[in-house]
Coordinates of C-alpha atoms in Angstrom, one line a residue:
M3 CA 16.0 -5.7 80.7
S4 CA 16.2 -2.3 79.1
T5 CA 14.6 0.7 80.8
A6 CA 12.4 3.0 78.8
I7 CA 14.0 6.4 78.1
R8 CA 11.9 9.6 77.9
P9 CA 11.9 11.3 74.5
K10 CA 13.1 14.5 76.2
D11 CA 16.1 12.7 77.6
R12 CA 16.8 10.9 74.4
D13 CA 16.7 14.2 72.4
A14 CA 18.9 16.0 74.9
V15 CA 21.6 13.3 74.5
I16 CA 21.4 12.5 70.8
Q17 CA 21.1 16.2 69.6
S18 CA 24.2 17.1 71.7
L19 CA 26.2 14.2 70.4
R20 CA 25.3 14.9 66.8
A21 CA 26.4 18.6 67.3
G22 CA 29.7 17.4 68.8
V23 CA 29.0 18.9 72.2
V24 CA 28.5 17.3 75.6
P25 CA 25.0 16.6 76.9
R26 CA 24.1 18.7 79.9
S27 CA 21.9 15.9 81.2
G28 CA 21.6 12.2 80.7
Q29 CA 25.3 11.5 80.9
H30 CA 24.6 8.4 83.0
L31 CA 22.8 6.9 80.0
I32 CA 26.1 6.7 77.9
Q33 CA 28.8 6.6 80.6
V34 CA 31.4 3.9 80.1
G35 CA 34.9 3.2 81.5
R36 CA 37.1 5.5 83.6
T37 CA 35.8 3.9 86.8
R38 CA 38.9 4.8 88.8
E39 CA 38.9 8.4 87.7
I40 CA 35.3 8.8 88.7
E41 CA 35.9 7.2 92.1
T42 CA 38.7 9.6 92.7
L43 CA 36.5 12.6 92.0
I44 CA 33.7 11.2 94.1
G45 CA 36.3 11.1 97.0
D46 CA 37.0 14.8 96.3
I47 CA 33.2 15.5 96.5
D48 CA 33.0 13.7 99.9
R49 CA 36.0 15.7 101.1
I50 CA 34.3 19.0 100.2
A51 CA 31.1 17.9 101.9
D52 CA 33.1 17.2 105.0
G53 CA 34.4 20.8 105.1
G54 CA 37.6 20.2 103.2
S55 CA 39.0 21.6 100.0
T56 CA 40.2 19.9 96.8
F57 CA 42.0 20.8 93.6
R58 CA 42.1 18.6 90.4
L59 CA 43.4 19.1 86.9
V60 CA 41.6 16.9 84.4
I61 CA 44.0 16.5 81.4
G62 CA 43.0 15.0 78.0
E63 CA 43.4 15.6 74.3
Y64 CA 40.8 17.5 72.3
G65 CA 37.7 15.3 71.9
A66 CA 38.9 12.8 74.5
G67 CA 36.0 13.4 76.8
K68 CA 37.2 16.1 79.3
T69 CA 34.0 18.1 79.2
F70 CA 31.8 14.9 79.4
F71 CA 33.8 13.9 82.5
L72 CA 33.5 17.3 84.1
N73 CA 29.7 17.3 83.5
L74 CA 29.5 13.8 85.0
V75 CA 31.3 14.9 88.1
R76 CA 29.0 17.9 88.2
A77 CA 25.9 15.7 88.2
V78 CA 27.4 13.5 91.0
A79 CA 28.2 16.6 93.1
L80 CA 24.6 17.9 92.7
E81 CA 23.2 14.6 93.9
K82 CA 25.4 14.8 97.0
K83 CA 23.9 18.2 97.9
L84 CA 26.8 20.3 96.7
V85 CA 26.3 23.6 94.8
V86 CA 28.2 23.6 91.5
A87 CA 29.4 26.7 89.6
T88 CA 30.6 26.1 86.0
A89 CA 32.2 28.2 83.3
D90 CA 34.4 28.0 80.3
L91 CA 37.5 30.2 80.1
N92 CA 37.9 32.4 77.0
P93 CA 39.8 35.6 76.1
D94 CA 37.2 37.6 78.1
R95 CA 37.1 35.3 81.1
R96 CA 40.2 34.5 83.1
L97 CA 41.3 33.8 86.6
H98 CA 43.4 36.9 86.9
A99 CA 43.1 40.2 84.9
S100 CA 43.0 43.9 85.4
G101 CA 40.4 44.8 82.7
G102 CA 37.3 43.1 84.1
Q103 CA 38.0 39.6 82.6
A104 CA 38.3 37.9 86.1
R105 CA 35.1 39.6 87.3
S106 CA 33.5 38.4 84.1
L107 CA 34.5 34.8 84.9
Y108 CA 33.1 35.2 88.4
A109 CA 29.8 36.6 87.0
E110 CA 29.5 33.6 84.6
L111 CA 30.1 31.2 87.4
M112 CA 27.4 32.8 89.5
R113 CA 24.9 32.8 86.6
N114 CA 25.5 29.1 86.1
I115 CA 25.4 28.2 89.8
A116 CA 23.3 25.0 90.2
T117 CA 21.7 22.9 92.9
R118 CA 20.0 19.5 92.8
T119 CA 16.6 21.2 92.5
K120 CA 17.8 23.7 89.9
P121 CA 20.4 21.8 87.9
E122 CA 20.3 24.1 84.8
G123 CA 21.8 27.0 86.7
G124 CA 20.4 30.3 88.0
A125 CA 20.1 28.9 91.5
L126 CA 21.7 31.8 93.4
G127 CA 18.4 33.4 94.4
G128 CA 17.2 30.1 95.8
I129 CA 20.4 29.6 97.9
V130 CA 19.9 33.1 99.4
E131 CA 16.2 32.4 100.2
K132 CA 17.1 29.1 101.8
F133 CA 19.6 30.9 104.0
I134 CA 17.1 33.6 104.9
A135 CA 14.4 31.0 105.7
T136 CA 16.8 29.3 108.1
A137 CA 17.6 32.6 109.7
K138 CA 13.9 33.5 110.1
S139 CA 13.2 30.1 111.8
E140 CA 16.1 30.7 114.2
A141 CA 15.0 34.3 114.9
K142 CA 11.5 33.1 115.8
A143 CA 12.8 30.4 118.1
A144 CA 15.3 32.8 119.8
G145 CA 12.9 35.8 120.0
K146 CA 15.3 38.0 118.0
S147 CA 15.0 39.9 114.8
T148 CA 15.8 38.2 111.5
E149 CA 18.4 40.9 110.6
N150 CA 20.3 40.2 113.9
I151 CA 20.3 36.5 113.2
I152 CA 21.6 37.0 109.6
R153 CA 24.4 39.2 110.9
E154 CA 25.3 36.8 113.7
K155 CA 25.4 33.9 111.3
L156 CA 27.7 35.7 109.0
E157 CA 29.8 37.1 111.8
H158 CA 31.7 33.8 111.8
L159 CA 33.3 34.7 108.5
T160 CA 35.5 37.4 110.0
E161 CA 38.7 36.5 108.2
L162 CA 37.2 36.6 104.7
V163 CA 37.2 39.6 102.3
N164 CA 33.8 41.3 101.8
R165 CA 32.3 39.6 104.8
F166 CA 30.7 42.8 106.2
D167 CA 29.2 43.8 102.9
L168 CA 27.9 40.2 102.3
A169 CA 25.8 40.6 105.5
G170 CA 24.5 43.9 104.3
V171 CA 23.5 42.5 100.9
I172 CA 21.7 39.5 102.4
V173 CA 19.8 41.8 104.8
A174 CA 18.9 43.9 101.7
Y175 CA 17.5 40.8 99.9
W176 CA 15.5 39.9 103.1
R177 CA 14.1 43.4 103.3
G178 CA 13.2 43.3 99.6
F179 CA 11.5 39.9 100.2
E180 CA 9.5 41.2 103.2
E181 CA 8.5 44.5 101.6
G182 CA 7.8 43.2 98.1
N183 CA 10.6 45.3 96.8
E184 CA 11.7 43.4 93.7
Q185 CA 14.4 46.0 92.7
L186 CA 16.1 45.5 96.1
K187 CA 16.2 41.8 95.6
V188 CA 17.5 42.2 92.0
D189 CA 20.3 44.5 93.2
A190 CA 21.3 42.1 95.9
I191 CA 21.6 39.3 93.4
R192 CA 23.5 41.6 91.1
W193 CA 26.1 42.2 93.8
L194 CA 26.4 38.6 94.6
R195 CA 26.9 37.8 90.9
G196 CA 29.6 40.5 90.6
E197 CA 27.6 42.5 88.1
F198 CA 28.2 45.9 89.7
T199 CA 31.1 47.7 87.9
T200 CA 31.5 50.7 90.3
K201 CA 31.4 51.0 94.0
T202 CA 29.3 54.1 93.7
D203 CA 26.4 52.2 92.0
A204 CA 26.6 49.5 94.7
R205 CA 26.5 52.1 97.5
V206 CA 23.5 53.8 96.0
A207 CA 21.6 50.6 95.4
L208 CA 22.5 48.6 98.6
G209 CA 24.5 50.9 100.9
V210 CA 27.6 48.7 100.7
R211 CA 31.2 49.9 100.2
T212 CA 32.8 47.2 98.1
I213 CA 32.1 45.2 94.9
V214 CA 33.5 42.0 93.5
D215 CA 36.3 43.2 91.3
D216 CA 39.2 41.4 89.4
A217 CA 41.4 41.3 92.5
A218 CA 38.7 39.8 94.8
V219 CA 37.4 36.9 92.6
Y220 CA 39.0 34.0 94.4
D221 CA 38.4 35.5 97.8
Q222 CA 34.8 36.0 96.9
L223 CA 34.5 32.3 95.9
K224 CA 35.9 31.3 99.3
L225 CA 33.3 33.5 100.9
M226 CA 30.5 32.1 98.8
A227 CA 31.6 28.5 99.7
R228 CA 31.2 29.4 103.4
F229 CA 27.9 31.1 102.8
I230 CA 26.6 28.2 100.8
R231 CA 27.4 25.8 103.7
L232 CA 25.6 28.2 106.1
A233 CA 22.6 28.0 103.8
G234 CA 22.4 24.2 104.4
F235 CA 24.3 22.8 101.4
S236 CA 27.4 20.6 101.6
G237 CA 29.8 22.9 99.8
L238 CA 30.8 24.5 96.5
L239 CA 32.4 22.8 93.5
V240 CA 33.9 25.2 90.9
S241 CA 34.2 23.5 87.5
L242 CA 36.3 25.4 84.9
D243 CA 36.8 24.1 81.4
E244 CA 38.9 25.3 78.4
L245 CA 41.9 26.2 80.5
V246 CA 43.9 26.0 77.3
N247 CA 42.8 29.6 76.7
L248 CA 45.4 30.6 79.4
Y249 CA 48.0 28.7 77.4
K250 CA 47.0 30.7 74.3
L251 CA 47.6 34.1 76.0
A252 CA 50.3 35.8 74.0
N253 CA 51.4 38.0 76.8
S254 CA 53.8 36.1 79.1
Q255 CA 53.0 38.4 82.1
A256 CA 49.3 37.8 81.7
R257 CA 49.9 34.0 81.5
N258 CA 52.1 34.0 84.6
S259 CA 49.6 36.1 86.6
N260 CA 46.9 33.5 85.8
Y261 CA 49.3 30.6 86.6
E262 CA 50.1 32.4 89.9
Q263 CA 46.4 32.4 90.7
I264 CA 46.2 28.7 90.0
L265 CA 49.1 28.2 92.3
R266 CA 47.4 30.1 95.1
I267 CA 44.2 28.0 94.7
L268 CA 46.3 24.8 94.7
N269 CA 48.2 25.8 97.8
D270 CA 45.0 26.8 99.7
S271 CA 43.5 23.4 98.7
F272 CA 46.5 21.4 99.8
Q273 CA 46.9 23.4 103.1
G274 CA 43.1 23.2 103.9
T275 CA 42.7 27.0 104.3
A276 CA 39.6 26.9 102.1
V277 CA 36.4 25.4 103.7
G278 CA 33.9 23.4 101.7
L279 CA 35.4 24.5 98.3
G280 CA 36.7 22.4 95.5
F281 CA 38.1 23.1 92.0
I282 CA 38.2 20.9 89.0
L283 CA 39.9 22.3 85.9
G284 CA 39.9 20.8 82.4
G285 CA 42.8 21.3 80.0
T286 CA 44.9 19.7 77.3
P287 CA 48.3 18.0 77.7
E288 CA 50.0 21.1 76.1
F289 CA 48.4 23.4 78.7
L290 CA 50.0 21.3 81.4
L291 CA 53.3 20.0 79.9
D292 CA 54.6 22.8 77.7
T293 CA 57.7 24.2 79.5
R294 CA 57.6 27.4 77.4
R295 CA 53.9 28.4 77.8
G296 CA 52.1 25.8 79.8
L297 CA 51.8 25.3 83.6
Y298 CA 55.2 23.6 83.5
S299 CA 56.7 27.0 82.5
Y300 CA 55.9 28.1 86.0
P301 CA 58.5 26.3 88.2
A302 CA 56.4 26.3 91.4
L303 CA 53.5 24.6 89.5
Q304 CA 55.8 22.2 87.7
S305 CA 57.1 20.8 91.0
R306 CA 53.6 20.4 92.4
L307 CA 52.0 18.9 89.3
S308 CA 54.8 16.6 88.1
Q309 CA 53.8 13.0 87.6
N310 CA 54.7 10.4 90.1
T311 CA 57.8 8.7 88.6
F312 CA 56.8 5.4 90.2
A313 CA 53.5 5.4 88.3
S314 CA 54.8 3.9 85.1
D315 CA 54.4 0.6 83.1
G316 CA 50.7 0.5 83.6
L317 CA 50.8 1.6 87.3
V318 CA 48.6 4.5 88.2
D319 CA 48.4 7.1 91.0
F320 CA 45.2 9.0 91.5
S321 CA 46.2 10.7 94.7
G322 CA 48.0 13.6 93.0
P323 CA 46.4 16.8 91.7
V324 CA 46.4 15.8 88.0
V325 CA 44.0 13.2 86.6
R326 CA 45.0 12.1 83.2
L327 CA 42.0 10.8 81.3
S328 CA 42.9 7.3 80.1
S329 CA 41.9 6.5 76.5
L330 CA 38.8 4.4 76.1
T331 CA 39.6 0.8 75.1
P332 CA 38.0 -0.6 72.0
E333 CA 35.8 -2.7 74.3
D334 CA 34.7 0.4 76.2
F335 CA 34.0 2.1 72.9
Y336 CA 31.9 -0.8 71.7
V337 CA 29.8 -0.6 74.8
L338 CA 29.5 3.2 74.3
L339 CA 28.1 2.8 70.8
Q340 CA 25.7 0.1 72.1
K341 CA 24.4 2.6 74.7
I342 CA 24.0 5.4 72.1
R343 CA 22.1 3.0 69.9
N344 CA 19.8 2.2 72.9
V345 CA 19.2 5.8 73.8
H346 CA 18.4 6.5 70.1
A347 CA 15.8 3.7 70.3
L348 CA 14.3 5.1 73.5
G349 CA 15.5 2.1 75.4
D350 CA 13.5 -0.4 73.3
P351 CA 15.7 -3.2 71.9
A352 CA 13.0 -3.8 69.2
K353 CA 13.7 -0.4 67.8
H354 CA 17.5 -0.8 67.4
L355 CA 18.4 0.4 63.9
I356 CA 21.6 -1.5 63.7
P357 CA 22.6 -4.9 65.2
D358 CA 25.7 -5.7 67.3
Q359 CA 27.4 -6.9 64.2
G360 CA 26.7 -3.5 62.6
I361 CA 28.4 -1.8 65.5
F362 CA 31.4 -4.0 65.2
S363 CA 31.5 -3.4 61.4
F364 CA 31.3 0.4 62.0
M365 CA 34.3 0.2 64.4
E366 CA 36.2 -1.9 62.0
H367 CA 35.5 0.6 59.2
C368 CA 36.7 3.5 61.4
A369 CA 39.8 1.6 62.4
N370 CA 40.6 1.0 58.7
R371 CA 40.1 4.7 57.9
I372 CA 41.7 6.6 60.8
G373 CA 43.5 4.0 63.0
D374 CA 43.1 3.6 66.7
T375 CA 42.5 7.4 67.3
Y376 CA 38.8 6.7 66.6
F377 CA 38.4 5.5 70.2
R378 CA 41.2 7.6 71.8
T379 CA 39.5 10.9 70.8
P380 CA 36.0 9.7 70.2
R381 CA 34.1 12.9 69.6
T382 CA 34.1 12.8 65.8
T383 CA 33.4 9.1 65.5
I384 CA 30.5 9.3 67.9
T385 CA 29.0 12.2 65.8
S386 CA 29.5 9.9 62.7
F387 CA 27.6 7.0 64.4
V388 CA 24.7 9.3 65.4
N389 CA 24.6 10.6 61.8
M390 CA 24.4 7.1 60.5
L391 CA 21.5 6.3 62.9
A392 CA 19.7 9.4 61.7
V393 CA 20.0 8.3 58.1
L394 CA 18.7 4.8 59.0
E395 CA 15.8 6.3 60.9
Q396 CA 14.7 8.7 58.2
N397 CA 15.3 6.2 55.3
P398 CA 13.6 2.9 56.3
S399 CA 14.7 1.3 53.1
A400 CA 18.4 2.1 53.8
D401 CA 20.6 -0.8 55.0
W402 CA 23.5 -0.3 57.3
M403 CA 25.6 -2.8 55.4
Q404 CA 25.1 -0.8 52.2
L405 CA 26.1 2.4 54.0
L406 CA 29.3 0.9 55.5
G407 CA 29.9 -1.1 52.4
G408 CA 29.7 2.0 50.3
L409 CA 32.1 3.8 52.5
D410 CA 34.5 0.9 52.4
V411 CA 34.3 0.8 48.6
A412 CA 35.2 4.5 48.5
A413 CA 38.1 3.8 50.7
D414 CA 39.3 1.0 48.5
T415 CA 39.2 3.2 45.4
G416 CA 41.9 5.3 47.0
A417 CA 39.8 8.5 47.1
A418 CA 42.2 9.8 49.7
A419 CA 41.2 13.5 49.3
D420 CA 37.5 12.7 50.0
L421 CA 38.3 10.5 52.9
K422 CA 40.6 12.9 54.8
V423 CA 39.6 12.9 58.4
E424 CA 38.3 16.3 59.5
E425 CA 37.4 17.2 63.1
D426 CA 34.0 18.6 62.3
D427 CA 33.1 16.9 59.0
E428 CA 33.8 13.2 59.2
L429 CA 31.0 11.0 57.8
A430 CA 28.7 14.1 58.0
S431 CA 26.1 12.7 55.5
F432 CA 27.3 9.2 54.7
K433 CA 27.4 10.2 51.0
L434 CA 31.1 9.9 50.4

């Protein structure tokens, strides 16, 4: 029996798929396959919640579903009371830099920080207020001042960079909250987000001596993970996508500096020196395997990220740091298209615009045109299917057999130029 789907959820999924991007919500409505990979990452989430640390590289071709997978893991982490910070790398956002790009990445992570009650991001203020509320309760019970309790709770973070100034910033936010001083609260959040560019500005606004700069980004993430646990959450999961942008860096020294930072994060995770902090990084096979520019060009990373030689001939090993996204099988893809059809119909089978036989014919058509890559890198084919549903919805007299038949006739006439597979244009209007 199908469950009704809200129009808001339906539109969020369908509009994203049609644009060729990953839905930020409703992933569970169309999730298929990759059970073992998901189970592996759920194990990582449980390890973070238990005070441990994790590191995973999610590797897949363009359009193979990396971002979808990362978003699905993000949704699971939020349900398990983790805080999740997400960002995409680009030329202005890197793990290591000297021109502000690393601080820019940190600021983006903090802007997008999310909790279960605020899944769309912007949850940093709520996390701070939850910590302060706990401190106020403890202060009242102990007969102490709230400021003293705040400083005592953060005193345990003695080994971490910026610990003293973190206490000062949280106290400043508390004072702003108590006194109705919104500017003080805003400045405290700005410091936590890494938005101060000079120490002078931070000292004038908050009386602190340091800021989050390029050199302190990873250390600040470790500090934030500990603070988040003190605030009552299970831990912090940092999700970074588009790691291929590091592979594209033309300067070899800049690439190696970023790879060195990845090595540091990996080593800390394996050795357990980070508490309640996990990293999941999405990249392409070239980013990992290229021995000239990829992670394998850095010997220390190659030795740690090499595939288990015993995991061959269909055998798998999900205990290593690299999760290679397996291709969807044709059966998985068939179920995926059924789910998309169901979401499009708001969960009502009576409103399905195409029967099961139509889905099978659509897959057969795609297989004839572009081979088995239609389900190995499914982004373009999914967009095409959603486009077809849009045509059928807006043209009640249209028939799916005519649409697919017309396409097949075009293919049979040998109109190769018109039928060339393009990443962003395949079946865009079903008027080939």
